[in-house]
Coordinates of C-alpha atoms in Angstrom, one line a residue:
M1 CA 106.3 99.7 12.7
R2 CA 106.3 96.0 12.6
A3 CA 103.0 94.2 13.8
R4 CA 102.7 92.9 16.7
R5 CA 101.7 89.2 17.4
L6 CA 98.8 87.7 19.6
T7 CA 100.7 86.1 22.2
G8 CA 99.9 82.8 23.0
A9 CA 98.2 83.1 26.1
V10 CA 96.6 86.2 24.9
A11 CA 95.0 84.1 21.7
G12 CA 93.8 81.5 24.6
V13 CA 91.7 84.1 26.0
I14 CA 90.7 86.2 23.4
A15 CA 89.6 82.3 22.1
L16 CA 88.0 81.2 24.5
T17 CA 86.0 85.6 23.6
L18 CA 85.0 84.5 20.4
T19 CA 83.2 81.3 21.6
A20 CA 81.3 82.8 24.1
A21 CA 80.5 86.0 22.6
G22 CA 81.7 86.3 18.9
C23 CA 84.0 89.0 18.6
G24 CA 84.5 92.7 16.5
L25 CA 81.7 95.6 16.2
S26 CA 78.6 95.4 14.7
G27 CA 76.7 98.2 13.7
G28 CA 72.6 99.0 13.6
G29 CA 71.2 97.6 10.2
S30 CA 68.1 98.2 8.9
D31 CA 66.2 96.2 10.5
G32 CA 66.5 97.9 13.3
G33 CA 69.2 95.9 14.8
K34 CA 71.2 96.6 17.3
A35 CA 74.6 97.7 17.9
T36 CA 76.9 95.4 19.3
A37 CA 80.2 95.0 20.3
G38 CA 81.8 91.4 21.0
G39 CA 78.1 90.5 22.0
C40 CA 77.1 93.1 23.8
E41 CA 74.2 95.7 22.6
V42 CA 75.9 99.4 22.9
D43 CA 75.7 102.9 21.8
E44 CA 75.4 103.3 17.8
G45 CA 77.6 106.1 18.5
N46 CA 80.3 103.7 20.1
V47 CA 81.3 102.0 17.3
G48 CA 79.6 104.1 14.8
S49 CA 82.3 106.1 12.3
G50 CA 81.8 109.8 13.6
K51 CA 83.9 111.6 15.8
L52 CA 82.2 110.6 19.4
T53 CA 79.4 113.1 21.1
G54 CA 77.2 113.9 24.2
D55 CA 76.8 115.5 27.6
V56 CA 80.0 115.4 30.2
K57 CA 77.2 114.2 33.1
G58 CA 76.2 110.7 34.7
T59 CA 77.8 107.8 36.4
I60 CA 80.4 105.8 35.1
T61 CA 82.9 103.5 36.5
F62 CA 87.2 104.1 36.5
Q63 CA 89.6 100.8 37.2
T64 CA 93.2 100.5 37.8
T65 CA 95.7 98.1 38.9
N66 CA 96.6 97.8 42.1
L67 CA 96.9 101.2 43.0
K68 CA 94.7 102.5 45.5
K69 CA 96.3 101.6 48.5
D70 CA 99.6 103.9 48.0
F71 CA 98.2 106.0 45.5
G72 CA 94.4 106.9 47.1
D73 CA 95.0 110.7 47.8
Y74 CA 96.2 111.5 44.1
F75 CA 93.2 109.9 42.6
N76 CA 90.7 110.8 44.6
G77 CA 92.4 114.1 43.9
V78 CA 92.0 114.2 40.1
I79 CA 88.4 112.4 40.6
K80 CA 87.3 115.4 42.6
T81 CA 88.5 118.1 40.8
F82 CA 87.1 116.4 37.1
E83 CA 83.1 116.3 39.0
Q84 CA 83.4 119.7 39.8
A85 CA 84.5 120.7 36.2
H86 CA 81.9 118.6 35.1
P87 CA 79.0 119.1 37.5
G88 CA 76.6 116.2 37.7
T89 CA 79.1 113.5 36.9
T90 CA 80.5 110.7 39.1
V91 CA 82.5 108.7 39.1
K92 CA 83.1 105.2 40.6
W93 CA 86.5 103.9 41.7
V94 CA 87.5 100.5 41.9
D95 CA 90.8 99.3 42.3
D96 CA 91.7 95.6 40.8
P97 CA 95.2 93.1 42.4
G98 CA 96.3 93.1 39.4
D99 CA 97.6 89.2 39.6
A100 CA 98.3 86.6 36.8
T101 CA 94.4 85.5 36.1
F102 CA 94.3 89.9 35.8
T103 CA 93.3 89.7 31.4
Q104 CA 91.3 86.5 31.9
R105 CA 89.6 88.5 34.6
L106 CA 88.6 91.9 32.8
V107 CA 87.6 89.8 29.6
A108 CA 85.0 88.1 31.6
D109 CA 84.3 90.9 32.4
A110 CA 83.4 92.2 29.2
Q111 CA 82.1 89.4 28.0
G112 CA 79.4 89.6 30.7
C113 CA 78.9 92.9 29.0
T114 CA 80.1 94.8 32.9
L115 CA 84.1 96.2 31.7
P116 CA 84.3 99.4 33.5
D117 CA 83.9 102.7 31.4
V118 CA 87.0 103.8 32.3
V119 CA 89.7 101.1 33.1
N120 CA 93.7 100.7 33.2
I121 CA 95.2 97.4 31.3
N122 CA 98.2 96.9 30.6
V123 CA 99.8 95.6 26.6
N124 CA 98.6 92.5 26.5
T125 CA 95.0 93.0 27.7
A126 CA 95.0 96.3 25.4
I127 CA 95.4 93.5 23.1
A128 CA 92.4 90.7 23.5
L129 CA 90.0 93.8 24.4
T130 CA 91.3 95.7 21.3
K131 CA 90.7 92.7 19.0
A132 CA 87.5 91.3 20.6
G133 CA 86.2 94.9 20.3
Y134 CA 86.0 96.5 24.1
L135 CA 87.2 99.3 23.4
L136 CA 87.1 102.6 21.3
N137 CA 88.5 102.9 18.9
L138 CA 89.8 106.1 19.0
D139 CA 90.9 106.7 15.5
K140 CA 87.4 107.0 14.7
K141 CA 85.7 108.2 17.9
A142 CA 88.1 111.0 19.1
P143 CA 90.4 111.8 16.2
D144 CA 93.0 114.9 18.1
A145 CA 93.4 112.0 21.7
G146 CA 96.7 111.7 20.7
E147 CA 97.9 115.5 20.3
P148 CA 99.4 115.3 24.6
F149 CA 101.3 112.6 23.5
T150 CA 104.7 112.0 22.3
P151 CA 104.9 111.4 18.5
A152 CA 106.8 108.1 19.3
M153 CA 105.1 106.7 22.1
W154 CA 101.3 107.5 20.3
K155 CA 102.3 106.0 17.4
S156 CA 103.6 103.2 18.3
S157 CA 100.5 102.5 20.8
V158 CA 98.9 100.7 18.6
Y159 CA 96.7 97.4 17.9
A160 CA 94.7 95.1 15.7
D161 CA 91.3 94.5 15.7
A162 CA 89.2 92.8 14.7
S163 CA 89.4 92.8 11.1
G164 CA 93.9 93.1 11.7
A165 CA 93.6 96.9 10.6
E166 CA 95.5 98.5 13.6
V167 CA 93.7 101.1 15.5
H168 CA 94.4 103.8 18.5
S169 CA 92.3 102.0 21.2
V170 CA 94.1 103.5 24.2
L171 CA 96.3 106.4 25.6
P172 CA 99.2 106.3 26.6
W173 CA 99.9 106.6 30.5
Y174 CA 102.1 106.2 32.4
S175 CA 105.6 103.8 32.4
G176 CA 109.2 102.6 33.7
G177 CA 112.6 103.8 32.2
I178 CA 115.6 102.1 31.5
V179 CA 119.0 103.4 31.9
Q180 CA 122.8 102.1 32.2
T181 CA 123.9 101.5 36.0
F182 CA 127.2 100.7 36.8
N183 CA 129.7 100.5 39.6
T184 CA 132.4 103.1 38.7
D185 CA 134.9 101.6 41.4
L186 CA 134.7 98.2 39.8
M187 CA 134.8 100.1 36.0
K188 CA 138.2 101.6 36.9
K189 CA 139.4 98.3 38.0
A190 CA 138.7 96.6 34.7
G191 CA 140.5 99.7 32.8
L192 CA 137.3 101.2 32.0
D193 CA 136.1 104.6 31.8
P194 CA 133.0 105.0 33.8
A195 CA 132.4 108.6 31.5
K196 CA 132.4 106.5 28.2
P197 CA 129.8 103.5 28.7
P198 CA 129.0 101.0 25.3
T199 CA 126.5 102.8 23.3
S200 CA 125.6 99.8 21.6
V201 CA 124.5 95.7 22.8
L202 CA 128.0 94.4 20.9
G203 CA 130.1 96.7 22.2
L204 CA 129.3 95.8 26.2
F205 CA 129.9 92.2 25.6
E206 CA 133.7 93.0 24.7
D207 CA 133.6 95.6 27.8
A208 CA 132.8 92.4 29.5
E209 CA 135.2 90.7 28.0
K210 CA 137.8 93.4 30.0
I211 CA 135.6 92.9 32.8
A212 CA 136.7 89.3 33.0
E213 CA 139.6 89.2 32.3
A214 CA 140.8 91.7 34.9
S215 CA 138.2 90.1 37.9
D216 CA 140.2 86.5 38.1
G217 CA 136.5 85.7 39.5
K218 CA 136.5 88.9 42.3
Y219 CA 133.3 89.9 40.5
Y220 CA 131.3 89.8 37.2
A221 CA 129.8 91.6 34.7
F222 CA 126.0 90.7 35.0
L223 CA 124.3 87.8 35.6
A224 CA 124.5 84.7 33.4
N225 CA 120.6 83.9 32.8
P226 CA 119.4 85.0 29.4
Q227 CA 116.0 85.6 30.4
L228 CA 117.4 88.7 32.3
R229 CA 118.5 90.0 28.2
I230 CA 115.8 89.0 26.5
P231 CA 113.9 90.7 24.3
A232 CA 115.3 93.5 25.4
D233 CA 119.5 93.1 23.3
W234 CA 117.9 92.0 20.8
Q235 CA 115.0 94.9 19.8
Q236 CA 117.8 97.4 20.8
M237 CA 120.5 95.5 18.1
D238 CA 116.5 95.8 16.2
I239 CA 117.2 92.1 15.2
K240 CA 113.8 91.2 12.8
I241 CA 112.1 89.5 15.8
L242 CA 109.0 88.6 13.8
S243 CA 107.5 88.4 10.4
S244 CA 106.1 90.8 9.0
D245 CA 102.7 90.0 9.9
G246 CA 103.2 89.4 13.3
K247 CA 102.0 85.4 13.1
K248 CA 106.1 83.7 13.7
F249 CA 109.1 84.4 15.3
T250 CA 111.9 84.7 12.8
F251 CA 115.0 85.6 15.2
A252 CA 117.3 82.8 14.3
D253 CA 117.0 84.4 10.7
D254 CA 119.2 87.4 11.5
P255 CA 122.6 87.0 11.3
K256 CA 123.0 89.3 14.5
T257 CA 121.0 87.4 17.2
A258 CA 123.7 84.5 16.4
Q259 CA 126.3 87.3 17.1
W260 CA 124.8 87.9 20.5
V261 CA 124.9 84.2 21.4
E262 CA 127.7 83.9 20.4
A263 CA 129.0 87.1 22.7
M264 CA 127.0 85.3 25.8
T265 CA 128.9 82.4 25.3
K266 CA 132.3 83.7 25.1
L267 CA 131.8 85.9 28.0
Y268 CA 130.1 82.8 29.9
K269 CA 133.3 80.5 29.3
S270 CA 135.8 83.3 29.8
G271 CA 134.4 83.7 33.9
G272 CA 132.8 87.3 33.2
M273 CA 129.2 85.3 34.4
P274 CA 128.8 83.7 37.6
R275 CA 128.5 80.2 36.9
D276 CA 125.9 79.3 38.9
S277 CA 123.9 81.7 37.3
L278 CA 123.1 80.6 34.4
S279 CA 119.6 79.8 34.7
S280 CA 118.7 80.5 38.4
T281 CA 116.5 83.1 38.9
Q282 CA 118.3 84.9 41.6
D283 CA 118.1 88.8 41.7
P284 CA 120.3 90.7 40.2
A285 CA 119.9 94.0 42.5
N286 CA 121.2 91.7 45.4
V287 CA 123.7 90.7 43.5
Y288 CA 124.5 94.0 42.6
G289 CA 124.2 95.4 46.1
Q290 CA 126.8 93.1 47.2
G291 CA 129.6 94.6 45.1
K292 CA 129.7 91.6 42.8
L293 CA 128.7 93.7 39.6
V294 CA 130.1 95.5 37.6
Y295 CA 126.4 96.2 35.7
G296 CA 123.2 96.5 37.6
P297 CA 119.5 96.5 36.6
T298 CA 118.3 99.1 33.9
N299 CA 115.3 100.3 35.8
P300 CA 115.4 103.2 37.3
N301 CA 113.8 102.6 40.5
F302 CA 116.4 99.5 41.0
L303 CA 118.5 102.4 42.3
R304 CA 116.1 103.5 45.4
F305 CA 116.7 99.9 45.9
I306 CA 120.4 100.5 46.5
Q307 CA 120.2 104.1 48.1
Q308 CA 118.1 103.0 50.9
N309 CA 119.6 98.9 51.7
N310 CA 123.3 99.2 50.1
P311 CA 124.1 102.8 50.5
S312 CA 128.1 102.3 50.1
V313 CA 127.2 100.6 47.0
Y314 CA 124.8 103.3 45.4
K315 CA 127.9 105.8 45.9
K316 CA 130.0 104.1 44.0
T317 CA 127.0 103.6 41.2
G318 CA 127.0 105.3 38.1
V319 CA 123.9 105.7 35.3
A320 CA 124.4 107.0 31.5
R321 CA 122.0 106.2 29.2
F322 CA 121.0 103.1 27.5
M323 CA 122.2 101.4 24.5
L324 CA 120.0 102.9 21.9
D325 CA 122.4 100.9 19.2
A326 CA 120.8 100.4 15.6
L327 CA 117.1 101.0 17.1
G328 CA 118.1 104.4 17.6
H329 CA 115.7 105.1 20.6
T330 CA 114.7 103.1 24.1
V331 CA 111.4 100.7 24.7
G332 CA 109.1 99.8 27.0
A333 CA 105.5 98.4 28.3
P334 CA 103.7 101.5 29.4
Q335 CA 100.4 101.7 31.2
Y336 CA 97.5 102.3 29.2
I337 CA 93.9 103.8 29.9
G338 CA 91.3 102.3 28.0
V339 CA 87.3 103.2 27.3
A340 CA 84.9 101.0 26.9
T341 CA 82.7 100.5 24.0
T342 CA 80.3 99.7 26.3
S343 CA 80.2 102.3 28.2
K344 CA 76.7 103.5 29.0
N345 CA 78.1 107.8 29.3
A346 CA 80.8 107.2 26.8
A347 CA 81.1 110.8 26.7
T348 CA 81.6 111.2 30.0
A349 CA 84.1 107.9 30.3
L350 CA 86.7 109.6 27.3
A351 CA 86.3 112.8 28.9
F352 CA 87.5 111.6 32.1
A353 CA 90.1 109.3 30.6
R354 CA 91.7 111.9 28.3
F355 CA 91.8 114.3 31.6
L356 CA 93.7 111.5 34.1
T357 CA 96.2 111.2 31.2
N358 CA 96.7 115.2 30.3
A359 CA 100.1 116.3 31.2
K360 CA 99.3 118.3 34.1
N361 CA 97.8 115.2 35.8
Q362 CA 100.8 113.3 34.6
L363 CA 103.5 115.0 36.1
E364 CA 101.8 115.9 39.8
W365 CA 101.6 111.7 39.8
A366 CA 104.9 111.6 38.0
K367 CA 106.1 113.9 41.2
D368 CA 104.8 111.9 44.2
P369 CA 108.1 110.9 46.1
N370 CA 107.0 107.7 46.7
V371 CA 106.9 106.2 43.2
V372 CA 108.8 105.9 39.6
I373 CA 107.3 106.7 36.9
F374 CA 108.0 108.7 33.9
P375 CA 105.2 110.5 31.6
S376 CA 103.8 109.6 27.7
T377 CA 103.0 113.5 27.4
T378 CA 105.6 116.0 25.6
A379 CA 105.0 118.8 27.8
S380 CA 105.4 116.5 31.1
L381 CA 108.8 115.9 30.0
N382 CA 109.8 119.2 29.2
D383 CA 108.8 120.1 32.8
P384 CA 111.7 121.4 34.7
F385 CA 111.1 118.9 37.2
F386 CA 112.6 116.3 35.0
Q387 CA 114.7 118.7 32.8
S388 CA 116.5 121.4 35.5
V389 CA 118.0 118.5 37.4
K390 CA 121.3 119.5 39.6
G391 CA 124.1 118.0 40.7
D392 CA 125.4 113.9 40.7
D393 CA 122.8 112.4 42.4
P394 CA 122.1 108.8 41.1
F395 CA 119.3 108.5 40.9
A396 CA 118.3 112.2 40.0
Q397 CA 120.6 111.9 37.1
A398 CA 118.4 109.2 35.6
R399 CA 115.7 111.0 35.8
K400 CA 116.9 113.3 34.2
I401 CA 118.2 110.6 31.1
V402 CA 115.0 108.5 31.4
A403 CA 113.3 111.7 30.5
S404 CA 114.9 112.6 27.9
D405 CA 114.9 109.7 26.1
R406 CA 110.6 108.9 26.7
R407 CA 110.7 111.6 24.2
T408 CA 111.3 109.3 21.4
A409 CA 110.6 105.5 22.6
T410 CA 108.4 103.6 21.7
A411 CA 105.6 100.8 23.2
D412 CA 106.9 97.6 23.1
E413 CA 106.7 95.8 20.0
I414 CA 106.6 92.1 20.9
A415 CA 105.5 90.4 24.7
L416 CA 106.9 86.6 24.8
T417 CA 104.8 84.3 27.0
P418 CA 106.2 82.7 30.0
G419 CA 107.2 79.0 27.6
E420 CA 107.8 81.3 25.0
L421 CA 110.5 82.8 27.0
N422 CA 111.4 79.5 28.2
A423 CA 111.6 77.4 25.2
I424 CA 113.9 80.4 23.4
S425 CA 116.3 80.4 27.0
A426 CA 116.5 76.8 27.3
Q427 CA 118.6 76.6 24.1
I428 CA 120.6 79.5 24.6
Q429 CA 121.7 77.9 27.2
L430 CA 122.9 75.0 25.8
A431 CA 124.6 77.0 23.2
M432 CA 126.8 78.5 26.2
Q433 CA 127.6 75.3 27.4
G434 CA 128.6 74.3 24.8
K435 CA 126.7 71.8 23.9
K436 CA 125.0 73.6 20.7
S437 CA 126.7 76.0 17.9
A438 CA 124.9 79.3 18.3
Q439 CA 122.9 78.8 15.6
D440 CA 122.0 75.1 16.0
A441 CA 120.3 77.1 19.5
L442 CA 118.7 79.2 18.0
D443 CA 117.3 77.1 14.9
E444 CA 115.5 75.0 17.1
A445 CA 114.7 77.7 19.6
Q446 CA 112.3 79.5 16.8
K447 CA 110.6 76.2 16.4
K448 CA 110.2 75.3 19.4
A449 CA 108.3 78.9 20.0
N450 CA 106.6 78.7 16.9
A451 CA 105.2 75.4 18.4
L452 CA 103.9 77.5 21.1
V453 CA 102.3 80.1 19.3
E454 CA 100.0 77.5 16.8
Q455 CA 99.0 75.8 20.0
G456 CA 98.0 78.9 21.8
S457 CA 96.6 80.3 18.6

């Protein structure tokens, strides 16, 4: 597995953490010194090499990210069941709004030694807190923690600690899915068979060229803005986006990347994409809902949107497995649950984290009609709720497809900062306009992106 890069934005947060509180874990010495994590005093049992032990009792704080408003009944039920199973425990639930400053705010809590005992975090925050030593090393403290989860997701959900070693510091929780969605009527008009969707990214572009030839500008394959396709297309094509140590971009050195840019350029010039969408931030879901795009967004939740807002287009919508391409499986960015090394009741916190993410509780939440999420546990994905789908309803079929793919899906291996994505996309846009060759654009994009990495490190 490729090493994950510490993105510029997160590197800045970590730099702040290092300046204010030191980094990493340290155990008590022979002189009676206390064990610390990121400068915060912790129980020796939280950071030592042995398995975490202790009674499940006492009070812990559990923090989610923007979930209380819509899912209060579910989480209150989980908490009540846990407390009943473990008399003497109290779980205090708080909910963070999850805005753009979430990671900085959480790291500030960690610096102040007030990180919640059990915390819901995304990939970038997991990177930051693991690097600084604020999350339990589950490989040491709970060696069997990965058993409920799909092997691929568990294996890929590792992040570098202060020494650079990749460790399991989080439990995979829920994630969205990814599928192909398409307007079957428009596909037929373009001479394409909806029963035979593309199986590779470049195969998608070949079909899109046929759409450009047949549509005469009345409809399009998809929008032109490269930000809508990076890095998803590149990951599926198994392009070597990062160096082996994860510190530099290397996408310009992979010949497949130039092929992709050339395919984007050809399709743009042939009219397969709206001319005004090259740098537009318009939502492809809305354009698809107007019946002007053959291929829709890949998030299954989009199907709910179309069903509610454009039922006539929904009836024409087909779904298929996402293009596995050279990678052989899909990727995704799951939400995680971490346990703070600074927890005063770490045994209770870990027990609750494992209870929250077990197969039963993940499945129960996934069945909520108000949410479109997919669990990370093998037993949940094997449940008839996901596998025994009848009928040809697009959303139902998408649920079955994604649940099947989640068995082999891995966590995202790269997270681009907005600055990096803008820098890369700007160069590709120049190539698509015929102002640069594909390779020249990629070379400059890589140079600019690497400069941003250096500035943030």
